[in-house]
Amino acid sequence: EPKNQIKKKSDQSKLKARLRDLEFFTEVIPDGVVIINNQLVVEATNESAQSLLGLPEDSTGKSFEEFVKVARLNSYVRGDSQQEPLEFTSPVQKDSTLEARLFNVDKETKVVIVRDITTLNRLLTMRQSFVANVSHELRTPLTVVKGYLETMVDESAPEDLRLSLIKKLKAPVNRMESLVQDLLLLTQLESNPVPPEMDEIKMTELIENAYNEVQGLLGEEDSLVIQNSSEAKIKGISAELSSVCINLISNAIRYSPDGANIEVSWTNTEQGKARFAVQDHGLGIAKEHLDRITERFYRVDMKDSRARGGTGLGLAIVKHVLRRHNSELQVKSRVSEGSLFFCDFEPV
């Protein structure tokens, strides 16, 4: 009998040591870990599980179902559900989604691993939406090109009609080219690291170049005025900053009615920064849209604006470029009064 007691104490010591090791392991991983027995009594939890599931620290020795008020999760832990893994709404934060996986350690012990997959699901949704938007944006010009080509290969079509269609092909092809170029630029901005050494940029020159670039978008009654009162130079990447200038100015033109009055400026602020600003006096943007206008393909429906192209990626590109230059896009807008887009930089 003494030998049995010694063996029993030895087994208990080993078990305690294993539990200490297990508790240490569960505390250093970000996922929630709940160890339960076959009667669903909690044997151990880590801080992540307590946070994700709302478990109290003193839940050990008590029923899992007593604290977790999620019917689907309780059914899953009992082994009644065939879904693997299980996705369910967080009992702590209703706008969060959690994922649970159940592992049988031995005949007596189960381990429930819980992780927050809210961000992952959001990224997957964004990717699906992005693919759908790209497909939609390409479908229209491709349909136009296909229709023109079908007419052009028709031998019975008049020669002058074929020639006119060849000229018309330029617009949809240019649209697809612009979309692909913007997609490539956006991908580069997101994936390429910021170079440690940047060039000294004279913004007034980039603004002048952008002014010349957007002339084809201006109507006869439109007014585009440059008001540069600063000679400040900044550190940056010329091509990227040029895209900021062109995108903000062209957006102001596209989303203004005929007879637009647009002012572009490069000035010094009272805080010692250099500011690039584009002011229009057009349609303005409703408050509920302001937080989303830099999303890919997000467009504000403005019935009085002019449909003059654009890929829907311009402001997304601007946002990423400015991040790489330690700046951010700021917007002030009122419906029917116009919008002011501006960004501040540290001068050299």
PDB file of C-alpha atoms in Angstrom, residues 15-145:
ATOM      1  CA  LEU A  15      -0.011  15.719 -13.633  1.00  0.00           C
ATOM      2  CA  LYS A  16       0.491  19.028 -11.819  1.00  0.00           C
ATOM      3  CA  ALA A  17       3.733  19.594 -13.729  1.00  0.00           C
ATOM      4  CA  ARG A  18       1.965  18.890 -17.017  1.00  0.00           C
ATOM      5  CA  LEU A  19      -0.835  21.269 -16.070  1.00  0.00           C
ATOM      6  CA  ARG A  20       1.706  24.000 -15.228  1.00  0.00           C
ATOM      7  CA  ASP A  21       3.406  23.466 -18.585  1.00  0.00           C
ATOM      8  CA  LEU A  22       0.036  23.515 -20.317  1.00  0.00           C
ATOM      9  CA  GLU A  23      -1.053  26.692 -18.538  1.00  0.00           C
ATOM     10  CA  PHE A  24       2.210  28.390 -19.515  1.00  0.00           C
ATOM     11  CA  PHE A  25       1.746  27.298 -23.118  1.00  0.00           C
ATOM     12  CA  THR A  26      -1.856  28.517 -23.280  1.00  0.00           C
ATOM     13  CA  GLU A  27      -0.897  31.928 -21.910  1.00  0.00           C
ATOM     14  CA  VAL A  28       1.702  32.621 -24.594  1.00  0.00           C
ATOM     15  CA  ILE A  29      -0.541  31.892 -27.590  1.00  0.00           C
ATOM     16  CA  PRO A  30      -3.033  34.525 -28.815  1.00  0.00           C
ATOM     17  CA  ASP A  31      -5.915  32.074 -29.277  1.00  0.00           C
ATOM     18  CA  GLY A  32      -8.393  31.303 -26.537  1.00  0.00           C
ATOM     19  CA  VAL A  33      -7.882  27.881 -24.939  1.00  0.00           C
ATOM     20  CA  VAL A  34     -10.439  26.096 -22.766  1.00  0.00           C
ATOM     21  CA  ILE A  35      -9.697  22.627 -21.356  1.00  0.00           C
ATOM     22  CA  ILE A  36     -12.807  20.678 -20.332  1.00  0.00           C
ATOM     23  CA  ASN A  37     -13.627  17.118 -19.314  1.00  0.00           C
ATOM     24  CA  ASN A  38     -16.357  14.854 -20.683  1.00  0.00           C
ATOM     25  CA  GLN A  39     -18.893  16.406 -18.300  1.00  0.00           C
ATOM     26  CA  LEU A  40     -18.031  19.834 -19.815  1.00  0.00           C
ATOM     27  CA  VAL A  41     -16.473  20.958 -16.553  1.00  0.00           C
ATOM     28  CA  VAL A  42     -13.776  23.587 -17.105  1.00  0.00           C
ATOM     29  CA  GLU A  43     -10.330  22.401 -16.048  1.00  0.00           C
ATOM     30  CA  ALA A  44      -8.282  25.351 -17.308  1.00  0.00           C
ATOM     31  CA  THR A  45      -8.584  28.521 -19.402  1.00  0.00           C
ATOM     32  CA  ASN A  46      -6.222  31.219 -20.572  1.00  0.00           C
ATOM     33  CA  GLU A  47      -6.698  35.001 -20.598  1.00  0.00           C
ATOM     34  CA  SER A  48      -7.587  35.048 -24.302  1.00  0.00           C
ATOM     35  CA  ALA A  49     -10.456  32.602 -23.759  1.00  0.00           C
ATOM     36  CA  GLN A  50     -11.709  34.630 -20.818  1.00  0.00           C
ATOM     37  CA  SER A  51     -11.666  37.772 -22.964  1.00  0.00           C
ATOM     38  CA  LEU A  52     -13.209  36.217 -26.095  1.00  0.00           C
ATOM     39  CA  LEU A  53     -15.938  34.201 -24.382  1.00  0.00           C
ATOM     40  CA  GLY A  54     -16.535  36.327 -21.318  1.00  0.00           C
ATOM     41  CA  LEU A  55     -15.390  33.580 -18.942  1.00  0.00           C
ATOM     42  CA  PRO A  56     -14.615  34.628 -15.357  1.00  0.00           C
ATOM     43  CA  GLU A  57     -11.192  33.824 -13.948  1.00  0.00           C
ATOM     44  CA  ASP A  58     -12.731  31.467 -11.390  1.00  0.00           C
ATOM     45  CA  SER A  59     -14.537  29.314 -13.967  1.00  0.00           C
ATOM     46  CA  THR A  60     -12.267  26.324 -13.267  1.00  0.00           C
ATOM     47  CA  GLY A  61     -14.237  23.449 -11.764  1.00  0.00           C
ATOM     48  CA  LYS A  62     -17.549  24.772 -13.057  1.00  0.00           C
ATOM     49  CA  SER A  63     -19.694  23.899 -16.063  1.00  0.00           C
ATOM     50  CA  PHE A  64     -18.659  25.416 -19.401  1.00  0.00           C
ATOM     51  CA  GLU A  65     -22.337  25.934 -20.281  1.00  0.00           C
ATOM     52  CA  GLU A  66     -22.918  27.873 -17.069  1.00  0.00           C
ATOM     53  CA  PHE A  67     -20.873  30.788 -18.372  1.00  0.00           C
ATOM     54  CA  VAL A  68     -20.992  30.507 -22.169  1.00  0.00           C
ATOM     55  CA  LYS A  69     -24.461  31.509 -23.333  1.00  0.00           C
ATOM     56  CA  VAL A  70     -24.002  30.520 -26.982  1.00  0.00           C
ATOM     57  CA  ALA A  71     -26.299  27.617 -27.841  1.00  0.00           C
ATOM     58  CA  ARG A  72     -24.454  26.670 -31.049  1.00  0.00           C
ATOM     59  CA  LEU A  73     -21.074  26.601 -29.288  1.00  0.00           C
ATOM     60  CA  ASN A  74     -22.405  24.503 -26.408  1.00  0.00           C
ATOM     61  CA  SER A  75     -23.940  22.053 -28.874  1.00  0.00           C
ATOM     62  CA  TYR A  76     -20.622  21.903 -30.731  1.00  0.00           C
ATOM     63  CA  VAL A  77     -18.648  21.233 -27.538  1.00  0.00           C
ATOM     64  CA  ARG A  78     -21.076  18.445 -26.570  1.00  0.00           C
ATOM     65  CA  GLY A  79     -20.405  16.840 -29.952  1.00  0.00           C
ATOM     66  CA  ASP A  80     -23.925  17.405 -31.313  1.00  0.00           C
ATOM     67  CA  SER A  81     -22.807  19.605 -34.234  1.00  0.00           C
ATOM     68  CA  GLN A  82     -21.103  18.281 -37.371  1.00  0.00           C
ATOM     69  CA  GLN A  83     -19.799  21.692 -38.443  1.00  0.00           C
ATOM     70  CA  GLU A  84     -16.006  21.934 -38.298  1.00  0.00           C
ATOM     71  CA  PRO A  85     -14.784  24.489 -37.463  1.00  0.00           C
ATOM     72  CA  LEU A  86     -17.693  26.372 -35.916  1.00  0.00           C
ATOM     73  CA  GLU A  87     -18.219  30.070 -36.645  1.00  0.00           C
ATOM     74  CA  PHE A  88     -20.380  32.022 -34.231  1.00  0.00           C
ATOM     75  CA  THR A  89     -21.105  35.546 -33.055  1.00  0.00           C
ATOM     76  CA  SER A  90     -19.069  36.694 -30.086  1.00  0.00           C
ATOM     77  CA  PRO A  91     -21.060  36.716 -26.826  1.00  0.00           C
ATOM     78  CA  VAL A  92     -18.966  39.710 -25.740  1.00  0.00           C
ATOM     79  CA  GLN A  93     -18.953  41.867 -28.895  1.00  0.00           C
ATOM     80  CA  LYS A  94     -21.932  41.354 -31.182  1.00  0.00           C
ATOM     81  CA  ASP A  95     -20.103  42.745 -34.233  1.00  0.00           C
ATOM     82  CA  SER A  96     -17.270  40.195 -33.908  1.00  0.00           C
ATOM     83  CA  THR A  97     -17.090  36.676 -35.330  1.00  0.00           C
ATOM     84  CA  LEU A  98     -15.296  33.856 -33.538  1.00  0.00           C
ATOM     85  CA  GLU A  99     -14.162  30.422 -34.709  1.00  0.00           C
ATOM     86  CA  ALA A 100     -13.990  27.353 -32.469  1.00  0.00           C
ATOM     87  CA  ARG A 101     -12.165  24.063 -33.017  1.00  0.00           C
ATOM     88  CA  LEU A 102     -12.577  21.036 -30.748  1.00  0.00           C
ATOM     89  CA  PHE A 103      -9.796  18.517 -30.094  1.00  0.00           C
ATOM     90  CA  ASN A 104     -10.082  15.286 -28.116  1.00  0.00           C
ATOM     91  CA  VAL A 105      -6.870  14.940 -26.097  1.00  0.00           C
ATOM     92  CA  ASP A 106      -7.855  11.598 -24.580  1.00  0.00           C
ATOM     93  CA  LYS A 107     -10.988   9.798 -23.416  1.00  0.00           C
ATOM     94  CA  GLU A 108     -11.472  12.237 -20.559  1.00  0.00           C
ATOM     95  CA  THR A 109     -10.212  15.576 -21.862  1.00  0.00           C
ATOM     96  CA  LYS A 110     -11.165  17.988 -24.641  1.00  0.00           C
ATOM     97  CA  VAL A 111      -9.545  21.232 -25.721  1.00  0.00           C
ATOM     98  CA  VAL A 112     -11.521  24.078 -27.314  1.00  0.00           C
ATOM     99  CA  ILE A 113      -9.464  26.561 -29.340  1.00  0.00           C
ATOM    100  CA  VAL A 114     -11.204  29.891 -30.010  1.00  0.00           C
ATOM    101  CA  ARG A 115      -9.942  32.699 -32.215  1.00  0.00           C
ATOM    102  CA  ASP A 116     -11.302  36.022 -33.436  1.00  0.00           C
ATOM    103  CA  ILE A 117     -11.718  35.883 -37.232  1.00  0.00           C
ATOM    104  CA  THR A 118     -13.505  39.227 -37.642  1.00  0.00           C
ATOM    105  CA  THR A 119     -10.574  40.873 -39.421  1.00  0.00           C
ATOM    106  CA  LEU A 120      -9.938  37.798 -41.572  1.00  0.00           C
ATOM    107  CA  ASN A 121     -13.579  37.686 -42.681  1.00  0.00           C
ATOM    108  CA  ARG A 122     -13.498  41.393 -43.420  1.00  0.00           C
ATOM    109  CA  LEU A 123     -10.386  40.962 -45.574  1.00  0.00           C
ATOM    110  CA  LEU A 124     -11.973  38.047 -47.445  1.00  0.00           C
ATOM    111  CA  THR A 125     -15.089  40.136 -48.070  1.00  0.00           C
ATOM    112  CA  MET A 126     -12.932  43.013 -49.297  1.00  0.00           C
ATOM    113  CA  ARG A 127     -11.064  40.679 -51.650  1.00  0.00           C
ATOM    114  CA  GLN A 128     -14.295  39.244 -53.048  1.00  0.00           C
ATOM    115  CA  SER A 129     -15.718  42.736 -53.455  1.00  0.00           C
ATOM    116  CA  PHE A 130     -12.500  43.890 -55.122  1.00  0.00           C
ATOM    117  CA  VAL A 131     -12.566  41.039 -57.662  1.00  0.00           C
ATOM    118  CA  ALA A 132     -16.256  41.693 -58.360  1.00  0.00           C
ATOM    119  CA  ASN A 133     -15.600  45.416 -58.854  1.00  0.00           C
ATOM    120  CA  VAL A 134     -12.667  44.823 -61.202  1.00  0.00           C
ATOM    121  CA  SER A 135     -14.774  42.376 -63.216  1.00  0.00           C
ATOM    122  CA  HIS A 136     -17.602  44.902 -63.395  1.00  0.00           C
ATOM    123  CA  GLU A 137     -15.293  47.746 -64.429  1.00  0.00           C
ATOM    124  CA  LEU A 138     -13.747  45.633 -67.212  1.00  0.00           C
ATOM    125  CA  ARG A 139     -17.014  44.115 -68.428  1.00  0.00           C
ATOM    126  CA  THR A 140     -18.450  47.337 -69.881  1.00  0.00           C
ATOM    127  CA  PRO A 141     -15.488  48.369 -72.081  1.00  0.00           C
ATOM    128  CA  LEU A 142     -14.940  44.735 -73.117  1.00  0.00           C
ATOM    129  CA  THR A 143     -18.582  44.475 -74.198  1.00  0.00           C
ATOM    130  CA  VAL A 144     -18.218  47.676 -76.230  1.00  0.00           C
ATOM    131  CA  VAL A 145     -15.004  46.446 -77.879  1.00  0.00           C
TER     132      VAL A 145
END
